[in-house]
PDB file of C-alpha atoms and ligand atoms in Angstrom:
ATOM      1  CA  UNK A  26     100.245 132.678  79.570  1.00  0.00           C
ATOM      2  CA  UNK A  27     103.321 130.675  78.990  1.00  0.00           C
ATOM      3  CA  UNK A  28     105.244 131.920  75.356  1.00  0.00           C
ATOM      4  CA  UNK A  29     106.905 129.243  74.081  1.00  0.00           C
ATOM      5  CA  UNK A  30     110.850 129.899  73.127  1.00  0.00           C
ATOM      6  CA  UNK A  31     110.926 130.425  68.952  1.00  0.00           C
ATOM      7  CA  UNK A  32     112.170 127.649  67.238  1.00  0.00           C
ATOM      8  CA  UNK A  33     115.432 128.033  66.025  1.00  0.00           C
ATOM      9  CA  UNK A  34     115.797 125.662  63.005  1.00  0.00           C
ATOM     10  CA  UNK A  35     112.819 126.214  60.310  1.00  0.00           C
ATOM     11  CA  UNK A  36     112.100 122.985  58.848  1.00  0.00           C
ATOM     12  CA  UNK A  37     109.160 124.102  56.524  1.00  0.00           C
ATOM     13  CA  UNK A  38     108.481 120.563  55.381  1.00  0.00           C
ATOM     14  CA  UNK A  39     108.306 119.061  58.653  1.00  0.00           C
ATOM     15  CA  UNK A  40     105.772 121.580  60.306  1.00  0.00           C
ATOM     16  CA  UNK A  41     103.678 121.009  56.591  1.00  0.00           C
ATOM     17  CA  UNK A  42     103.300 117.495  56.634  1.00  0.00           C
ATOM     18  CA  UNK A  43     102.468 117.690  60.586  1.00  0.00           C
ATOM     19  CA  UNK A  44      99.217 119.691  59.101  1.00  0.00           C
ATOM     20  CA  UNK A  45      96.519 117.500  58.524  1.00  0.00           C
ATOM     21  CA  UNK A  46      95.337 118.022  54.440  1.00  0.00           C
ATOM     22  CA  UNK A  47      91.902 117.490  53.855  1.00  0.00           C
ATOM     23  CA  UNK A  48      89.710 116.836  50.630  1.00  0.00           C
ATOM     24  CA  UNK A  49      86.129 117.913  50.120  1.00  0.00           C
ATOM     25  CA  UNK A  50      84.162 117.380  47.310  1.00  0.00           C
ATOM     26  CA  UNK A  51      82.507 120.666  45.685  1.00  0.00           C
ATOM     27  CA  UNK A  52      80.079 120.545  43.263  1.00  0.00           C
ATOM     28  CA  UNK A  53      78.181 123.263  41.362  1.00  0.00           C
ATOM     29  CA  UNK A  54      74.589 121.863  41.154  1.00  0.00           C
ATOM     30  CA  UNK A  55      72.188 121.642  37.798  1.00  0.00           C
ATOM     31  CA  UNK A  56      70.901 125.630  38.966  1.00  0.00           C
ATOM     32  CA  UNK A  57      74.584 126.839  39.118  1.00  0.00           C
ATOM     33  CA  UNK A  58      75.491 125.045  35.674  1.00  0.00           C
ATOM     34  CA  UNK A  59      72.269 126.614  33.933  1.00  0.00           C
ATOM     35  CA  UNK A  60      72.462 129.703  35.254  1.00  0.00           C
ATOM     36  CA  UNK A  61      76.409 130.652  34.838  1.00  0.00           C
ATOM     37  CA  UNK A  62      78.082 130.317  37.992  1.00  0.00           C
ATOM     38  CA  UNK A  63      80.302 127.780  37.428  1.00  0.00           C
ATOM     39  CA  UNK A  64      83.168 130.088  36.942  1.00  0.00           C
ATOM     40  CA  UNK A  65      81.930 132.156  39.916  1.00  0.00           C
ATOM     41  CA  UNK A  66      81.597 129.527  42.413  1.00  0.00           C
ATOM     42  CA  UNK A  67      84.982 128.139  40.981  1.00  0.00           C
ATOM     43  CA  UNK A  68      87.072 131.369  41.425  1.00  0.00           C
ATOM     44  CA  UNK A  69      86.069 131.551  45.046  1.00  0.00           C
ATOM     45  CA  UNK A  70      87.868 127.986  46.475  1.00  0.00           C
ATOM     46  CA  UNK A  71      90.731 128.759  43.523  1.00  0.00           C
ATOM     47  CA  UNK A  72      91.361 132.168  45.125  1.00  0.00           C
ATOM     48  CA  UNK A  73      91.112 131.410  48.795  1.00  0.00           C
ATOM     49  CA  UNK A  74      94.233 129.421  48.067  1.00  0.00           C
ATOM     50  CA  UNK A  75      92.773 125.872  47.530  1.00  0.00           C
ATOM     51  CA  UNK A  76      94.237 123.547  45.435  1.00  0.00           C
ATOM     52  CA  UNK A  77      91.661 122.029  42.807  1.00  0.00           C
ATOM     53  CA  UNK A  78      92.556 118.211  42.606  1.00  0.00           C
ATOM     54  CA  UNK A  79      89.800 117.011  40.251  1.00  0.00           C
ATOM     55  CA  UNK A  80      87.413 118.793  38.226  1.00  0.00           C
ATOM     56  CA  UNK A  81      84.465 117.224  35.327  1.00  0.00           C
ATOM     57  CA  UNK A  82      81.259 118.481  33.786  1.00  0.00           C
ATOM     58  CA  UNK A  83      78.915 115.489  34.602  1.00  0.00           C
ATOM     59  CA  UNK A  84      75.396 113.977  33.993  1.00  0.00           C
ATOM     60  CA  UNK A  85      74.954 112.423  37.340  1.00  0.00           C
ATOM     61  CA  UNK A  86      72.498 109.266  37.023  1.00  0.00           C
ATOM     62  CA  UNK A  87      69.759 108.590  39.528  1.00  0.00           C
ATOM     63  CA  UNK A  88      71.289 105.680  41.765  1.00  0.00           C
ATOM     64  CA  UNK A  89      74.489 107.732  42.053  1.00  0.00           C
ATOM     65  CA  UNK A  90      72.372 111.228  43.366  1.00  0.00           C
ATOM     66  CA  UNK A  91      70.665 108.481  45.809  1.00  0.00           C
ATOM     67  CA  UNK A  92      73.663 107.220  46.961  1.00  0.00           C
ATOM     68  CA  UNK A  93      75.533 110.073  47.488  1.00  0.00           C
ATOM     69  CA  UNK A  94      72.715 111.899  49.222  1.00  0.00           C
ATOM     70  CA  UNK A  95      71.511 108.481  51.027  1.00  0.00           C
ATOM     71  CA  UNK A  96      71.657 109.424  54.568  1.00  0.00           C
ATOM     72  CA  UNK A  97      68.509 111.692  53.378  1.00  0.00           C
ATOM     73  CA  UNK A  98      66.660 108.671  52.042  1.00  0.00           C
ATOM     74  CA  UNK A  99      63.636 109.080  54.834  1.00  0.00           C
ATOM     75  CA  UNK A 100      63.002 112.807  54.083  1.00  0.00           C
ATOM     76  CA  UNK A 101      59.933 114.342  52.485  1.00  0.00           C
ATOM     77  CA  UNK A 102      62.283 116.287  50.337  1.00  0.00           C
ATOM     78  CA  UNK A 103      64.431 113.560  48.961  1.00  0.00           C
ATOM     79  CA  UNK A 104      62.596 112.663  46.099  1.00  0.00           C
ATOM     80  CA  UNK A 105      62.588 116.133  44.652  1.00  0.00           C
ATOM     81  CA  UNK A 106      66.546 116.560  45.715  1.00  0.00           C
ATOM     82  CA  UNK A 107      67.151 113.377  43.250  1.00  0.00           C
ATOM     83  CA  UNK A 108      65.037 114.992  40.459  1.00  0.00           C
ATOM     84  CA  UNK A 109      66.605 118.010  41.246  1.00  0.00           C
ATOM     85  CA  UNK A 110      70.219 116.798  41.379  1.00  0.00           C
ATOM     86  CA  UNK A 111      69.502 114.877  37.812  1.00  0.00           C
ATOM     87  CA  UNK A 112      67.904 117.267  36.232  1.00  0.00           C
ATOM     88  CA  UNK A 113      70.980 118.885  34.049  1.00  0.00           C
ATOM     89  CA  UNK A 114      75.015 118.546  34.496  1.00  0.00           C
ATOM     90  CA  UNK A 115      76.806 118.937  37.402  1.00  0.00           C
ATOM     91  CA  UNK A 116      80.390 120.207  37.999  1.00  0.00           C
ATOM     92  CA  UNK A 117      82.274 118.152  40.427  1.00  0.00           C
ATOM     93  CA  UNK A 118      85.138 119.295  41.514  1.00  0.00           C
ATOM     94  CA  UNK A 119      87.654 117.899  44.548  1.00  0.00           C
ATOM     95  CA  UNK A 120      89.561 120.470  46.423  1.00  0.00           C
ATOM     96  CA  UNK A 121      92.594 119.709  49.257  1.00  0.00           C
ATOM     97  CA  UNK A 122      93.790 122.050  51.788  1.00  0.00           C
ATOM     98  CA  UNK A 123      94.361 122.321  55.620  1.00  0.00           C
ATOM     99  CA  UNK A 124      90.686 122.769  56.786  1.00  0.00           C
ATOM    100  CA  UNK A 125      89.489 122.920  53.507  1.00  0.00           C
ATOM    101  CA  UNK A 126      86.164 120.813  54.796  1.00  0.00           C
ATOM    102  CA  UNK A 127      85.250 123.234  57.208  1.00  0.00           C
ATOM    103  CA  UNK A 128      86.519 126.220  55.381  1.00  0.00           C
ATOM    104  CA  UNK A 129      84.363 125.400  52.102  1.00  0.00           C
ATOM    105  CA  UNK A 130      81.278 125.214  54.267  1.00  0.00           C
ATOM    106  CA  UNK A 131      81.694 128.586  55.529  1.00  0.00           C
ATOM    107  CA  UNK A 132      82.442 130.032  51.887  1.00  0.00           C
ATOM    108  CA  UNK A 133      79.334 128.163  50.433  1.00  0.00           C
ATOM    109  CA  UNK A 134      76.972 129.358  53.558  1.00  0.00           C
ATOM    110  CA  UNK A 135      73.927 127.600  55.576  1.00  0.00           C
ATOM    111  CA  UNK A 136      71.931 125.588  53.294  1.00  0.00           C
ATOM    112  CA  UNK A 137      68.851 128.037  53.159  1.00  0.00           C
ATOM    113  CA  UNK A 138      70.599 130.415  51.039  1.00  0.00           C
ATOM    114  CA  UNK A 139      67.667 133.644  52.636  1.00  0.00           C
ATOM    115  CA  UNK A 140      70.008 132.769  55.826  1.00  0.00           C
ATOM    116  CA  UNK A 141      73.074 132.648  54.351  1.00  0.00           C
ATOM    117  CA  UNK A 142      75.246 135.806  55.500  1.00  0.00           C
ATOM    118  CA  UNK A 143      76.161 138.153  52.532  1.00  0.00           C
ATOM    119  CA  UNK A 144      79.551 137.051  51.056  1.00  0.00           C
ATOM    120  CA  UNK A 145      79.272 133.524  51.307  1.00  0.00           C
ATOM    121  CA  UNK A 146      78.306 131.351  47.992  1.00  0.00           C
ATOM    122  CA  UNK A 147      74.780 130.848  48.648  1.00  0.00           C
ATOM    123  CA  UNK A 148      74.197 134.147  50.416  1.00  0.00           C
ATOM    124  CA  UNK A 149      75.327 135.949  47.366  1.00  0.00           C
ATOM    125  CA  UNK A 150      74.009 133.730  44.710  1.00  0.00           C
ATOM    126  CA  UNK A 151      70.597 131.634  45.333  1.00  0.00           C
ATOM    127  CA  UNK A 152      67.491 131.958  47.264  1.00  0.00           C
ATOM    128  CA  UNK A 153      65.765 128.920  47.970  1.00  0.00           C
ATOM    129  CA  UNK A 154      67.199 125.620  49.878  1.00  0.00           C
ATOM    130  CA  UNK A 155      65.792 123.796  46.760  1.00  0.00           C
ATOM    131  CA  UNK A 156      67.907 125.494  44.607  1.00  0.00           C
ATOM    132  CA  UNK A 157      70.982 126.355  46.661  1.00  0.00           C
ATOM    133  CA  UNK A 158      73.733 126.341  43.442  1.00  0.00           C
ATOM    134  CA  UNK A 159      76.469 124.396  45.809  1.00  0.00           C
ATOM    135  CA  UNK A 160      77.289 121.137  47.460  1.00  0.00           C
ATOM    136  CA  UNK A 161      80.142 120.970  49.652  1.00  0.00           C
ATOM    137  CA  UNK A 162      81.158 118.061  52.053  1.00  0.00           C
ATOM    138  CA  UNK A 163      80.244 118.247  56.181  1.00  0.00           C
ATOM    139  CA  UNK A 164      83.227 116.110  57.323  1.00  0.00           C
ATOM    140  CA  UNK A 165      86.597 115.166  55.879  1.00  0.00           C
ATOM    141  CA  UNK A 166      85.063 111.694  56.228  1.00  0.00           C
ATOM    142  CA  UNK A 167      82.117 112.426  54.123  1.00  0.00           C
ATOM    143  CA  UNK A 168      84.487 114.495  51.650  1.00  0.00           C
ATOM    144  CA  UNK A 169      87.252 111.117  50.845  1.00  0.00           C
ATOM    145  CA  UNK A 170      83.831 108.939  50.977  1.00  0.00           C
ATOM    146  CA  UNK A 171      82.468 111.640  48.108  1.00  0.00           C
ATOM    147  CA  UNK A 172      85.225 112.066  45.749  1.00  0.00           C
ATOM    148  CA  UNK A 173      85.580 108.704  45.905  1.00  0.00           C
ATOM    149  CA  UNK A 174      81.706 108.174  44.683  1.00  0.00           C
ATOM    150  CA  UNK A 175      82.189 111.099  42.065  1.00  0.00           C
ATOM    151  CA  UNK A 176      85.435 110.459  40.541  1.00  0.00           C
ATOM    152  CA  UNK A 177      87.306 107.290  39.245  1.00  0.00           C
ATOM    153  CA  UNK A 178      91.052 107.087  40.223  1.00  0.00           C
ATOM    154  CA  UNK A 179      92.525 108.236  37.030  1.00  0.00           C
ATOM    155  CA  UNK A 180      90.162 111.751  37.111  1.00  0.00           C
ATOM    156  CA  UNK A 181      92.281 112.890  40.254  1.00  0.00           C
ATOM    157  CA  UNK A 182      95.568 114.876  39.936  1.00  0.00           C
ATOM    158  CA  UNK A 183      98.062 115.287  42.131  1.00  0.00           C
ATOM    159  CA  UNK A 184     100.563 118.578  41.598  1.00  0.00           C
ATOM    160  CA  UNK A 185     102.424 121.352  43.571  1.00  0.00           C
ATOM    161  CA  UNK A 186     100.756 124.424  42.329  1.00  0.00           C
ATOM    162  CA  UNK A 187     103.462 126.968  41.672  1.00  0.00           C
ATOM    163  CA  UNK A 188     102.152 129.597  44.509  1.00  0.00           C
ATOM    164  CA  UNK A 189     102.545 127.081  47.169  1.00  0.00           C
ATOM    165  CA  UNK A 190     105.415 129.288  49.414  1.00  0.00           C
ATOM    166  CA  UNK A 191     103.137 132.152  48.473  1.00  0.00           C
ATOM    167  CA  UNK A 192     100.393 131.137  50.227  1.00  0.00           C
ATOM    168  CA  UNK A 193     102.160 129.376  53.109  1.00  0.00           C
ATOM    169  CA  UNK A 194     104.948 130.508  54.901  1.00  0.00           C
TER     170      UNK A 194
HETATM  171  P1  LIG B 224      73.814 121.060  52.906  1.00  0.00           P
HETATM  172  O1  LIG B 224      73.778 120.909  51.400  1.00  0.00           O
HETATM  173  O2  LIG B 224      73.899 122.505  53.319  1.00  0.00           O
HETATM  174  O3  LIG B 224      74.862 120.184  53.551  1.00  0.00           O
HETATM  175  P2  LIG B 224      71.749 119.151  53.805  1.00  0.00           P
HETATM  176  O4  LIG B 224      72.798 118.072  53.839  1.00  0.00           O
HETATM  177  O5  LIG B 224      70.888 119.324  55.015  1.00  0.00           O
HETATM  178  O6  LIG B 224      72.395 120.582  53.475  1.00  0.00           O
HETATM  179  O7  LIG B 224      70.770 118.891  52.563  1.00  0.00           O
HETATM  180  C1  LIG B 224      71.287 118.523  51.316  1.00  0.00           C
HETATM  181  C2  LIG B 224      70.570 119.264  50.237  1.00  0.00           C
HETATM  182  O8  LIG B 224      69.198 118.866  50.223  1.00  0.00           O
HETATM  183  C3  LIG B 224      70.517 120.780  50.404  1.00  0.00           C
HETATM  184  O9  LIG B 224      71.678 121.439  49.953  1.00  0.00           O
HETATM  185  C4  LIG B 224      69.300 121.137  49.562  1.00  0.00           C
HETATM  186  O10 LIG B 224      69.617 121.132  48.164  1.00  0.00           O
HETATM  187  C5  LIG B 224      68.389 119.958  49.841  1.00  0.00           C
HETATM  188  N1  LIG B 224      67.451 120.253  50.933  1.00  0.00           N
HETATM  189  C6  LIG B 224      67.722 120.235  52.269  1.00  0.00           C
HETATM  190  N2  LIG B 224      66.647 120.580  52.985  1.00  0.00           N
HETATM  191  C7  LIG B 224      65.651 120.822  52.083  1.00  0.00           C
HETATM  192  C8  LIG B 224      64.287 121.222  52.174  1.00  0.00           C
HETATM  193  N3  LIG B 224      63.708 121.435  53.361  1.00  0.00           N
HETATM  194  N4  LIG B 224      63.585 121.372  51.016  1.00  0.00           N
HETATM  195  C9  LIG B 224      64.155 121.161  49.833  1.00  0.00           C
HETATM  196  N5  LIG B 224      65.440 120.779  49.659  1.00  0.00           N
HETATM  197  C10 LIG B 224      66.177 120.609  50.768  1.00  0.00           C
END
């Protein structure tokens, strides 16, 4: 294969901003909140290098659950998802990253947390698809479309964390 010739000015900011940044929207679900995870599940996106843009202990109300799970409406499940979903605070939480969509989803694990490989969120934590502790977006759409449902403008920070040219060179 071809190498290409190494680039002799480094222009940091130009190759970072070619990167696409993403958003997803994380949220630790009523079974996380009751049954202490929230730091857990937290510490995980914080320490893969993540940068936490929005973050709020919530009581979600029933149209908003239905809303943001509507493309579910039909299943057999959904009803018990909503009652499930309302049935205790939330933590919602937006991260932003290069592949953070994608990356999140492999962190949290497949939604039936029995098949869930050891060392991901649900594969470490939880035990039935019913109560899987963790949402996380499926598509960078979905994740601007969710943090926009969640959170109001003002709730959203943006901020250079201070181990930014630690974490990418
Ligand atoms: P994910 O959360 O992994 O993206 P889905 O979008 O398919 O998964 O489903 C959303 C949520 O609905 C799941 O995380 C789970 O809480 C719930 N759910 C999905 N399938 C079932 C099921 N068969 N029985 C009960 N709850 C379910």
């Amino acid at each position: 294969a071809k190498t290409l010739a190494k680039p002799r000015i480094f222009l940091p900011h130009l190759v970072a901003s070619l990167e696409q940044v993403d958003e997803t929207y994380i949220m630790v679900k009523p079974d996380g909140v009751q049954r202490g995870l929230v730091g857990e599940i937290i510490s995980r996106f914080e320490k893969k290098g993540f940068k936490l843009t929005g973050l709020k202990l919530f009581q979600c109300p029933q149209d908003l659950a239905e809303e943001h799970y509507k493309d579910l409406k039909g299943k057999s499940f959904f009803p018990k998802l909503i009652e499930y979903i309302v049935s205790g605070p939330v933590v919602c939480m937006a991260w932003e990253g290069v592949g953070v969509v994608a990356a999140a989803r492999k962190l949290i694990g497949a939604t039936n947390p029995l098949q869930a490989e050891p060392g991901t969120i649900r594969g470490d934590l939880a035990v039935q698809t019913g109560r899987n502790v963790v949402h996380g977006s499926d598509s960078p759409e979905n994740g601007k479309r969710e943090i926009a449902l969640w959170f109001k403008e003002g709730e959203l920070c943006q901020w250079t964390p201070a181990q930014a040219p630690w974490l990418r060179e």
